[in-house]
PDB file of C-alpha atoms and ligand atoms in Angstrom:
ATOM      1  CA  MET A   1     122.027  32.098 101.787  1.00 51.00           C
ATOM      2  CA  LYS A   2     118.899  30.491 100.706  1.00 49.00           C
ATOM      3  CA  SER A   3     115.856  32.652 100.718  1.00 53.00           C
ATOM      4  CA  ILE A   4     113.343  31.527 103.676  1.00 55.00           C
ATOM      5  CA  THR A   5     110.303  33.599 104.160  1.00 53.00           C
ATOM      6  CA  ARG A   6     108.745  33.850 107.416  1.00 48.00           C
ATOM      7  CA  ARG A   7     105.705  32.240 106.227  1.00 46.00           C
ATOM      8  CA  SER A   8     107.840  29.122 104.869  1.00 50.00           C
ATOM      9  CA  PHE A   9     109.463  29.033 108.323  1.00 45.00           C
ATOM     10  CA  LEU A  10     106.441  28.930 110.290  1.00 41.00           C
ATOM     11  CA  GLY A  11     104.988  26.530 107.958  1.00 40.00           C
ATOM     12  CA  ARG A  12     107.997  24.351 108.225  1.00 42.00           C
ATOM     13  CA  SER A  13     107.824  24.548 111.934  1.00 39.00           C
ATOM     14  CA  GLY A  14     104.275  23.378 111.934  1.00 37.00           C
ATOM     15  CA  THR A  15     105.135  20.427 109.611  1.00 34.00           C
ATOM     16  CA  GLY A  16     107.972  19.685 112.007  1.00 33.00           C
ATOM     17  CA  ILE A  17     105.612  18.624 114.724  1.00 30.00           C
ATOM     18  CA  ALA A  18     103.812  16.523 112.399  1.00 30.00           C
ATOM     19  CA  VAL A  19     106.958  14.983 110.871  1.00 28.00           C
ATOM     20  CA  ALA A  20     108.198  14.228 114.459  1.00 30.00           C
ATOM     21  CA  SER A  21     105.430  11.634 114.714  1.00 31.00           C
ATOM     22  CA  VAL A  22     106.043   9.928 111.514  1.00 30.00           C
ATOM     23  CA  ILE A  23     109.542   9.432 111.724  1.00 32.00           C
ATOM     24  CA  PRO A  24     110.602   6.792 109.158  1.00 33.00           C
ATOM     25  CA  ALA A  25     110.343   3.347 111.062  1.00 36.00           C
ATOM     26  CA  VAL A  26     113.374   0.941 111.160  1.00 39.00           C
ATOM     27  CA  GLY A  27     113.014  -1.065 107.830  1.00 42.00           C
ATOM     28  CA  ALA A  28     111.562   1.974 105.702  1.00 44.00           C
ATOM     29  CA  PRO A  29     113.038   2.333 102.337  1.00 52.00           C
ATOM     30  CA  LEU A  30     116.750   3.892 102.632  1.00 51.00           C
ATOM     31  CA  ALA A  31     116.115   6.164  99.981  1.00 56.00           C
ATOM     32  CA  GLN A  32     113.113   7.663 102.085  1.00 54.00           C
ATOM     33  CA  GLN A  33     115.314   7.821 105.228  1.00 50.00           C
ATOM     34  CA  GLU A  34     118.178   9.708 103.450  1.00 53.00           C
ATOM     35  CA  SER A  35     115.611  12.128 101.944  1.00 55.00           C
ATOM     36  CA  ALA A  36     114.329  12.924 105.521  1.00 52.00           C
ATOM     37  CA  ALA A  37     117.701  13.240 106.867  1.00 51.00           C
ATOM     38  CA  GLU A  38     118.422  15.862 104.091  1.00 53.00           C
ATOM     39  CA  THR A  39     115.537  17.774 104.538  1.00 56.00           C
ATOM     40  CA  SER A  40     115.987  18.234 108.387  1.00 61.00           C
ATOM     41  CA  SER A  41     119.720  19.507 107.697  1.00 79.00           C
ATOM     42  CA  SER A  42     119.623  21.762 105.176  1.00 95.00           C
ATOM     43  CA  ARG A  43     122.587  24.313 105.768  1.00 96.00           C
ATOM     44  CA  SER A  44     123.809  27.859 104.897  1.00 97.00           C
ATOM     45  CA  SER A  45     126.805  29.719 105.448  1.00 98.00           C
ATOM     46  CA  VAL A  46     126.185  33.098 107.044  1.00 98.00           C
ATOM     47  CA  GLN A  47     128.159  35.968 108.224  1.00 98.00           C
ATOM     48  CA  LEU A  48     126.793  37.516 111.274  1.00 98.00           C
ATOM     49  CA  ARG A  49     127.877  40.656 113.116  1.00 98.00           C
ATOM     50  CA  VAL A  50     127.311  40.563 116.606  1.00 98.00           C
ATOM     51  CA  ASN A  51     128.482  43.078 119.239  1.00 98.00           C
ATOM     52  CA  GLY A  52     130.636  44.494 116.477  1.00 98.00           C
ATOM     53  CA  GLN A  53     132.548  41.306 115.802  1.00 98.00           C
ATOM     54  CA  ASP A  54     131.880  39.337 112.467  1.00 98.00           C
ATOM     55  CA  HIS A  55     131.172  35.577 112.567  1.00 98.00           C
ATOM     56  CA  ARG A  56     131.260  33.221 109.643  1.00 98.00           C
ATOM     57  CA  LEU A  57     129.102  30.259 110.386  1.00 98.00           C
ATOM     58  CA  ASP A  58     127.778  27.220 109.015  1.00 98.00           C
ATOM     59  CA  VAL A  59     123.951  27.006 110.318  1.00 98.00           C
ATOM     60  CA  GLU A  60     121.079  24.613 109.654  1.00 98.00           C
ATOM     61  CA  ASP A  61     118.332  26.841 108.122  1.00 97.00           C
ATOM     62  CA  ARG A  62     116.041  26.154 110.912  1.00 97.00           C
ATOM     63  CA  TRP A  63     118.304  27.217 113.750  1.00 98.00           C
ATOM     64  CA  THR A  64     116.937  30.336 115.467  1.00 98.00           C
ATOM     65  CA  LEU A  65     118.920  33.215 116.307  1.00 98.00           C
ATOM     66  CA  ALA A  66     118.646  32.543 119.932  1.00 98.00           C
ATOM     67  CA  GLU A  67     120.142  29.021 119.308  1.00 98.00           C
ATOM     68  CA  VAL A  68     123.096  30.282 117.284  1.00 98.00           C
ATOM     69  CA  LEU A  69     123.818  32.885 119.707  1.00 98.00           C
ATOM     70  CA  ARG A  70     123.713  30.681 123.002  1.00 98.00           C
ATOM     71  CA  ASP A  71     125.039  27.548 121.432  1.00 98.00           C
ATOM     72  CA  HIS A  72     127.464  28.443 118.943  1.00 98.00           C
ATOM     73  CA  LEU A  73     128.668  31.921 119.974  1.00 98.00           C
ATOM     74  CA  ASP A  74     128.551  31.387 123.893  1.00 98.00           C
ATOM     75  CA  LEU A  75     126.253  34.522 124.083  1.00 98.00           C
ATOM     76  CA  THR A  76     124.110  32.949 126.785  1.00 98.00           C
ATOM     77  CA  GLY A  77     123.041  36.454 128.321  1.00 98.00           C
ATOM     78  CA  THR A  78     120.161  36.003 125.595  1.00 98.00           C
ATOM     79  CA  ARG A  79     117.868  33.993 127.925  1.00 98.00           C
ATOM     80  CA  LEU A  80     115.179  31.188 126.613  1.00 98.00           C
ATOM     81  CA  GLY A  81     111.901  31.258 128.548  1.00 98.00           C
ATOM     82  CA  CYS A  82     109.008  30.250 126.322  1.00 98.00           C
ATOM     83  CA  ASP A  83     111.055  29.541 123.127  1.00 98.00           C
ATOM     84  CA  ARG A  84     107.840  30.658 121.394  1.00 97.00           C
ATOM     85  CA  GLY A  85     107.604  34.382 121.039  1.00 98.00           C
ATOM     86  CA  GLU A  86     105.474  35.074 124.103  1.00 98.00           C
ATOM     87  CA  CYS A  87     107.762  36.142 126.909  1.00 98.00           C
ATOM     88  CA  GLY A  88     110.316  38.685 125.755  1.00 98.00           C
ATOM     89  CA  ALA A  89     113.367  36.713 127.603  1.00 98.00           C
ATOM     90  CA  CYS A  90     115.371  36.399 124.171  1.00 98.00           C
ATOM     91  CA  THR A  91     115.223  39.908 123.008  1.00 98.00           C
ATOM     92  CA  VAL A  92     118.010  41.197 120.882  1.00 98.00           C
ATOM     93  CA  LEU A  93     118.602  44.432 118.976  1.00 98.00           C
ATOM     94  CA  LEU A  94     118.550  43.901 115.275  1.00 98.00           C
ATOM     95  CA  ASP A  95     119.628  47.128 113.578  1.00 98.00           C
ATOM     96  CA  GLY A  96     118.587  49.125 116.718  1.00 97.00           C
ATOM     97  CA  LYS A  97     115.151  47.464 116.868  1.00 97.00           C
ATOM     98  CA  ASN A  98     114.084  44.704 119.553  1.00 98.00           C
ATOM     99  CA  VAL A  99     113.409  41.221 118.034  1.00 98.00           C
ATOM    100  CA  TYR A 100     112.428  37.868 119.657  1.00 98.00           C
ATOM    101  CA  ALA A 101     115.681  35.904 119.020  1.00 98.00           C
ATOM    102  CA  CYS A 102     113.798  32.778 119.570  1.00 98.00           C
ATOM    103  CA  SER A 103     111.187  33.700 116.700  1.00 98.00           C
ATOM    104  CA  TYR A 104     113.823  34.663 114.330  1.00 98.00           C
ATOM    105  CA  LEU A 105     115.864  32.515 112.080  1.00 98.00           C
ATOM    106  CA  ALA A 106     119.592  33.100 111.953  1.00 98.00           C
ATOM    107  CA  VAL A 107     119.871  32.979 108.446  1.00 98.00           C
ATOM    108  CA  TRP A 108     117.496  36.058 108.301  1.00 98.00           C
ATOM    109  CA  ALA A 109     119.738  38.096 110.550  1.00 98.00           C
ATOM    110  CA  GLU A 110     122.566  38.160 107.908  1.00 97.00           C
ATOM    111  CA  GLY A 111     123.620  41.774 107.002  1.00 96.00           C
ATOM    112  CA  GLN A 112     122.240  43.171 110.245  1.00 98.00           C
ATOM    113  CA  GLU A 113     123.779  44.670 113.203  1.00 98.00           C
ATOM    114  CA  ILE A 114     123.020  42.304 116.222  1.00 98.00           C
ATOM    115  CA  ILE A 115     123.651  43.501 119.514  1.00 98.00           C
ATOM    116  CA  THR A 116     122.982  41.207 122.613  1.00 98.00           C
ATOM    117  CA  VAL A 117     123.025  42.099 126.227  1.00 98.00           C
ATOM    118  CA  GLU A 118     126.960  41.380 126.263  1.00 98.00           C
ATOM    119  CA  GLY A 119     127.264  44.163 123.880  1.00 98.00           C
ATOM    120  CA  LEU A 120     125.598  47.006 125.763  1.00 98.00           C
ATOM    121  CA  ALA A 121     128.284  48.110 128.008  1.00 97.00           C
ATOM    122  CA  ASP A 122     131.204  49.864 126.551  1.00 95.00           C
ATOM    123  CA  GLY A 123     134.116  48.401 128.346  1.00 94.00           C
ATOM    124  CA  ASP A 124     133.715  49.103 131.807  1.00 94.00           C
ATOM    125  CA  GLN A 125     131.135  51.840 131.264  1.00 96.00           C
ATOM    126  CA  LEU A 126     127.898  50.279 131.782  1.00 97.00           C
ATOM    127  CA  ASP A 127     124.941  51.475 129.335  1.00 97.00           C
ATOM    128  CA  PRO A 128     122.888  54.092 131.422  1.00 97.00           C
ATOM    129  CA  LEU A 129     120.060  51.566 131.443  1.00 98.00           C
ATOM    130  CA  GLN A 130     122.082  48.774 133.310  1.00 98.00           C
ATOM    131  CA  GLN A 131     123.033  51.274 135.846  1.00 97.00           C
ATOM    132  CA  ALA A 132     119.489  52.667 136.372  1.00 98.00           C
ATOM    133  CA  PHE A 133     118.547  49.054 136.476  1.00 98.00           C
ATOM    134  CA  ILE A 134     120.813  48.698 139.495  1.00 98.00           C
ATOM    135  CA  THR A 135     120.261  51.796 141.157  1.00 98.00           C
ATOM    136  CA  HIS A 136     116.530  51.150 141.064  1.00 97.00           C
ATOM    137  CA  ASP A 137     116.504  47.559 141.766  1.00 96.00           C
ATOM    138  CA  GLY A 138     115.048  46.332 138.465  1.00 95.00           C
ATOM    139  CA  PRO A 139     116.126  42.580 138.683  1.00 96.00           C
ATOM    140  CA  GLN A 140     114.801  40.321 141.011  1.00 95.00           C
ATOM    141  CA  CYS A 141     115.589  36.814 139.988  1.00 97.00           C
ATOM    142  CA  GLY A 142     117.102  38.409 136.811  1.00 97.00           C
ATOM    143  CA  PHE A 143     115.969  35.673 134.463  1.00 98.00           C
ATOM    144  CA  CYS A 144     113.910  38.390 132.297  1.00 98.00           C
ATOM    145  CA  THR A 145     116.498  41.466 132.616  1.00 98.00           C
ATOM    146  CA  SER A 146     118.582  40.950 129.729  1.00 98.00           C
ATOM    147  CA  GLY A 147     115.517  40.960 127.510  1.00 98.00           C
ATOM    148  CA  GLN A 148     114.170  43.822 129.416  1.00 98.00           C
ATOM    149  CA  LEU A 149     117.334  45.824 129.130  1.00 98.00           C
ATOM    150  CA  MET A 150     117.161  45.224 125.049  1.00 98.00           C
ATOM    151  CA  SER A 151     113.472  46.318 124.814  1.00 98.00           C
ATOM    152  CA  ALA A 152     114.309  49.510 126.885  1.00 98.00           C
ATOM    153  CA  ARG A 153     117.469  50.117 124.858  1.00 98.00           C
ATOM    154  CA  ALA A 154     115.479  49.812 121.532  1.00 98.00           C
ATOM    155  CA  LEU A 155     112.899  52.223 123.116  1.00 98.00           C
ATOM    156  CA  LEU A 156     115.520  55.011 124.120  1.00 97.00           C
ATOM    157  CA  ASN A 157     116.965  54.537 120.592  1.00 96.00           C
ATOM    158  CA  ASP A 158     113.703  55.590 119.071  1.00 96.00           C
ATOM    159  CA  ASN A 159     112.389  57.933 121.826  1.00 97.00           C
ATOM    160  CA  PRO A 160     114.947  59.227 124.241  1.00 97.00           C
ATOM    161  CA  ASP A 161     112.470  60.894 126.455  1.00 97.00           C
ATOM    162  CA  PRO A 162     109.430  58.556 126.706  1.00 98.00           C
ATOM    163  CA  THR A 163     106.559  59.439 128.604  1.00 98.00           C
ATOM    164  CA  GLU A 164     105.492  56.702 131.559  1.00 98.00           C
ATOM    165  CA  MET A 165     102.876  55.359 129.127  1.00 98.00           C
ATOM    166  CA  GLU A 166     105.152  55.318 126.102  1.00 98.00           C
ATOM    167  CA  ALA A 167     107.626  53.357 128.217  1.00 98.00           C
ATOM    168  CA  ARG A 168     104.862  51.033 129.527  1.00 98.00           C
ATOM    169  CA  GLN A 169     103.571  50.218 126.016  1.00 98.00           C
ATOM    170  CA  ALA A 170     107.211  49.664 124.712  1.00 98.00           C
ATOM    171  CA  MET A 171     107.879  47.151 127.603  1.00 98.00           C
ATOM    172  CA  ALA A 172     104.615  45.421 126.865  1.00 98.00           C
ATOM    173  CA  GLY A 173     106.384  42.417 125.166  1.00 98.00           C
ATOM    174  CA  ASN A 174     108.555  41.753 128.026  1.00 98.00           C
ATOM    175  CA  VAL A 175     106.933  39.471 130.913  1.00 98.00           C
ATOM    176  CA  CYS A 176     108.491  39.329 134.519  1.00 98.00           C
ATOM    177  CA  ARG A 177     107.379  36.372 136.558  1.00 96.00           C
ATOM    178  CA  CYS A 178     108.597  38.314 139.751  1.00 97.00           C
ATOM    179  CA  SER A 179     106.078  41.109 138.448  1.00 96.00           C
ATOM    180  CA  ASN A 180     108.800  43.837 138.976  1.00 96.00           C
ATOM    181  CA  TYR A 181     107.386  46.197 136.456  1.00 97.00           C
ATOM    182  CA  ASN A 182     107.150  49.204 138.390  1.00 97.00           C
ATOM    183  CA  ARG A 183     110.943  49.159 139.233  1.00 97.00           C
ATOM    184  CA  TYR A 184     111.788  48.433 135.672  1.00 98.00           C
ATOM    185  CA  LEU A 185     109.585  51.144 134.375  1.00 98.00           C
ATOM    186  CA  GLU A 186     111.250  53.343 137.156  1.00 98.00           C
ATOM    187  CA  SER A 187     114.833  52.493 135.970  1.00 98.00           C
ATOM    188  CA  ILE A 188     114.019  53.192 132.163  1.00 98.00           C
ATOM    189  CA  LEU A 189     112.270  56.645 132.921  1.00 98.00           C
ATOM    190  CA  ALA A 190     115.627  57.490 135.252  1.00 98.00           C
ATOM    191  CA  ALA A 191     117.981  56.462 132.661  1.00 98.00           C
ATOM    192  CA  ALA A 192     116.122  58.663 129.853  1.00 97.00           C
ATOM    193  CA  LYS A 193     116.222  61.534 132.336  1.00 95.00           C
ATOM    194  CA  GLU A 194     119.827  61.237 132.937  1.00 88.00           C
ATOM    195  CA  GLY A 195     120.277  60.984 129.181  1.00 83.00           C
ATOM    196  CA  SER A 196     120.595  57.866 127.310  1.00 49.00           C
ATOM    197  CA  ARG A 197     123.384  57.252 124.746  1.00 47.00           C
ATOM    198  CA  GLY A 198     120.778  56.112 121.905  1.00 46.00           C
TER     199      GLY A 198
HETATM  200  S1  FES B   1     112.233  32.881 124.847  1.00 58.99           S
HETATM  201 FE1  FES B   1     111.737  34.218 122.941  1.00 58.99          FE
HETATM  202  S2  FES B   1     109.894  35.271 123.479  1.00 58.99           S
HETATM  203 FE2  FES B   1     110.228  33.795 125.144  1.00 58.99          FE
HETATM  204  S1  FES B   2     113.103  39.653 137.652  1.00 58.99           S
HETATM  205 FE1  FES B   2     112.346  37.570 137.720  1.00 58.99          FE
HETATM  206  S2  FES B   2     111.602  37.171 135.799  1.00 58.99           S
HETATM  207 FE2  FES B   2     111.757  39.450 135.935  1.00 58.99          FE
END
């Protein structure tokens, strides 16, 4: 896998906008067009461990983890809301920590344990947070729910018995357009009280 820093990724994203407006015109020198195509399709072979399963994938270096999960592994429980690191709908766990999958390159995730919402339940046994979300009417439209679950799981992994304020702070990166924050909070505190699996 090639080494891609977050700085170079962001730099590349920024130039991507500029490049889009200067796509080589018809009639541009062939070598110039080939060079542009080569730059935009740099690829790597990566091994991703997702929900306990290993996947060997050939990915474009610019693909985000969210793209790979949704479009190449059919794990569509990871939602795309803003696709720019602002809403939290795409949250997954990387080595137990919550990360915005829309703002994290797939190639960076190699060697880390990736858990998506599809990996939370243990067979038919729901994660205590999933059960608490149901019991306490957490989801309304449900669009943000998988991201809320993953951030809540990261919180309880680190802090199995959070205070209300600690839970509110931990969930600050997950926006809910239905504004059901109090029910989500109630669910998380209830799951913590009943004893999360960590
Ligand atoms: S879709 Fe990733 S933060 Fe909004
Ligand atoms: S439940 Fe609708 S966006 Fe959160």
